[in-house]
PDB file of C-alpha atoms in Angstrom:
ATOM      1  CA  UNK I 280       0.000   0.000   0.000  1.00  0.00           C
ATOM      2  CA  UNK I 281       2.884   2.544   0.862  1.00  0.00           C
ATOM      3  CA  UNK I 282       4.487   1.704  -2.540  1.00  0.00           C
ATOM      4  CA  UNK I 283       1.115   2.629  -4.148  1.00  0.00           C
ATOM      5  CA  UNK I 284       0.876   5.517  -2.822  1.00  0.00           C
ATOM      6  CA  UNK I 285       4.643   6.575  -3.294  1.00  0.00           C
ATOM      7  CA  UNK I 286       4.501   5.520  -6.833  1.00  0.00           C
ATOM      8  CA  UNK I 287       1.026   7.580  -6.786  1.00  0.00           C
ATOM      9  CA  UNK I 288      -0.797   4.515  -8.211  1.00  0.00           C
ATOM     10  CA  UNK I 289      -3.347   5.348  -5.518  1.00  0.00           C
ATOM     11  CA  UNK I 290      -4.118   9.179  -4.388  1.00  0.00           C
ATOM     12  CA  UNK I 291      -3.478  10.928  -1.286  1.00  0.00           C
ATOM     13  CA  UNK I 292      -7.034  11.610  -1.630  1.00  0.00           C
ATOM     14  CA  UNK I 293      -8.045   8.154  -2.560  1.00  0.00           C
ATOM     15  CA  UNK I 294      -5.759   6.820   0.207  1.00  0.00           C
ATOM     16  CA  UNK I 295      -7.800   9.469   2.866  1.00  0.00           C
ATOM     17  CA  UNK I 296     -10.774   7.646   1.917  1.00  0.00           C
ATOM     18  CA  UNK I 297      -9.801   4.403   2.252  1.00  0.00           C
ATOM     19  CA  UNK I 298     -11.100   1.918   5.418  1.00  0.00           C
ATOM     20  CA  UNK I 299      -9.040   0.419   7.021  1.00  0.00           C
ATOM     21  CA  UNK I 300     -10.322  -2.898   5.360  1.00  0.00           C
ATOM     22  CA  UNK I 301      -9.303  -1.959   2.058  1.00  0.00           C
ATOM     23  CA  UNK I 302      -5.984  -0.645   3.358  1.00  0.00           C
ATOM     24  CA  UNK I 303      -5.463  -4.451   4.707  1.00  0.00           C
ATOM     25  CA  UNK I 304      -3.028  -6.552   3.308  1.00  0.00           C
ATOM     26  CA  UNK I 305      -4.943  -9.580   1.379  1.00  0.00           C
ATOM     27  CA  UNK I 306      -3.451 -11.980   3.948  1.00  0.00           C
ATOM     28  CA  UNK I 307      -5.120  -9.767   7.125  1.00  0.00           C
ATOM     29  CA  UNK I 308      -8.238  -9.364   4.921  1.00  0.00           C
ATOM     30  CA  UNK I 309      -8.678 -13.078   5.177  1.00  0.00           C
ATOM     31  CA  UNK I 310      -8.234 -13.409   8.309  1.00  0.00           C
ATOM     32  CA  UNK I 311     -10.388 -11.030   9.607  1.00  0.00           C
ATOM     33  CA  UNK I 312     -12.675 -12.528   6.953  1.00  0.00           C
ATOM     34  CA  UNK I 313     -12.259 -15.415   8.669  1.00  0.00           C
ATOM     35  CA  UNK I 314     -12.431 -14.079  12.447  1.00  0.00           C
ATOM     36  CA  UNK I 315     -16.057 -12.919  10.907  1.00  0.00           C
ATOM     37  CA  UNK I 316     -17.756 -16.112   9.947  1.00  0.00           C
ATOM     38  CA  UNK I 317     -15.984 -17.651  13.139  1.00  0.00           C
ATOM     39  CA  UNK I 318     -17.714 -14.715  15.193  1.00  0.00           C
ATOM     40  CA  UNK I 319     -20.656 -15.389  13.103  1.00  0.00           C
ATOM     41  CA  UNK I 320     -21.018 -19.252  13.241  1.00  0.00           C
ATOM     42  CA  UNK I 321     -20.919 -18.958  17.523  1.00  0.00           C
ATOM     43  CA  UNK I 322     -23.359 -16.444  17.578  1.00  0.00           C
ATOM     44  CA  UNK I 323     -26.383 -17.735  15.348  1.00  0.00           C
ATOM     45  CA  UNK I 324     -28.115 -20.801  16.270  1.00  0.00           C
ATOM     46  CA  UNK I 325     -28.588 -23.938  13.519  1.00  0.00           C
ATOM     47  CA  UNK I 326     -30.800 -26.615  13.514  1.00  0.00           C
ATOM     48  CA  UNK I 327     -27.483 -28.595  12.894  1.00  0.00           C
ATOM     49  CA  UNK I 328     -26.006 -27.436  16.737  1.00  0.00           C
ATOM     50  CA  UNK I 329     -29.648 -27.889  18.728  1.00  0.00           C
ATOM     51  CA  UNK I 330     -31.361 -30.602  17.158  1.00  0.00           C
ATOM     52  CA  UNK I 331     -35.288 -30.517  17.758  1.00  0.00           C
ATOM     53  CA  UNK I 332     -36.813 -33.383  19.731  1.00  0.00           C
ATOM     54  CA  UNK I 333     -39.768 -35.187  18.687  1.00  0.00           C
ATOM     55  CA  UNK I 334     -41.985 -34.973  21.971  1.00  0.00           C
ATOM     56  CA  UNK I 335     -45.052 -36.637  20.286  1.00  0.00           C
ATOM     57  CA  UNK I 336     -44.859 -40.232  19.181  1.00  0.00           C
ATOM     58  CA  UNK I 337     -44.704 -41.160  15.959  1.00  0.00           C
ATOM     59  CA  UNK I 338     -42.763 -37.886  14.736  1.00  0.00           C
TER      60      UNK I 338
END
């Protein structure tokens, strides 16, 4: 990123505007893209994780 912006292959203005996801290397992007479906997959429930139990006979 420094060497784009050096080189001016990215503007001081773009580079103002820029989150700080974009300014992430693509090995920290994937991590925290992976942090996020980790964070994700403990907080929402699946029928996979709590398996409904047939209370009625026969289901």
């Amino acid at each position: 990123l420094r060497t784009k912006v050096i080189n001016r292959n990215i503007s001081v203005e773009e580079f103002a505007r820029m989150s700080a996801e974009e300014m992430a290397s693509p090995k920290r992007r994937r991590t925290n893209e992976l942090l996020r479906k980790h964070a994700l997959d403990k907080t929402v429930v699946t029928s996979e994780s709590n398996p409904i139990k047939a209370t009625e006979p026969g289901v």
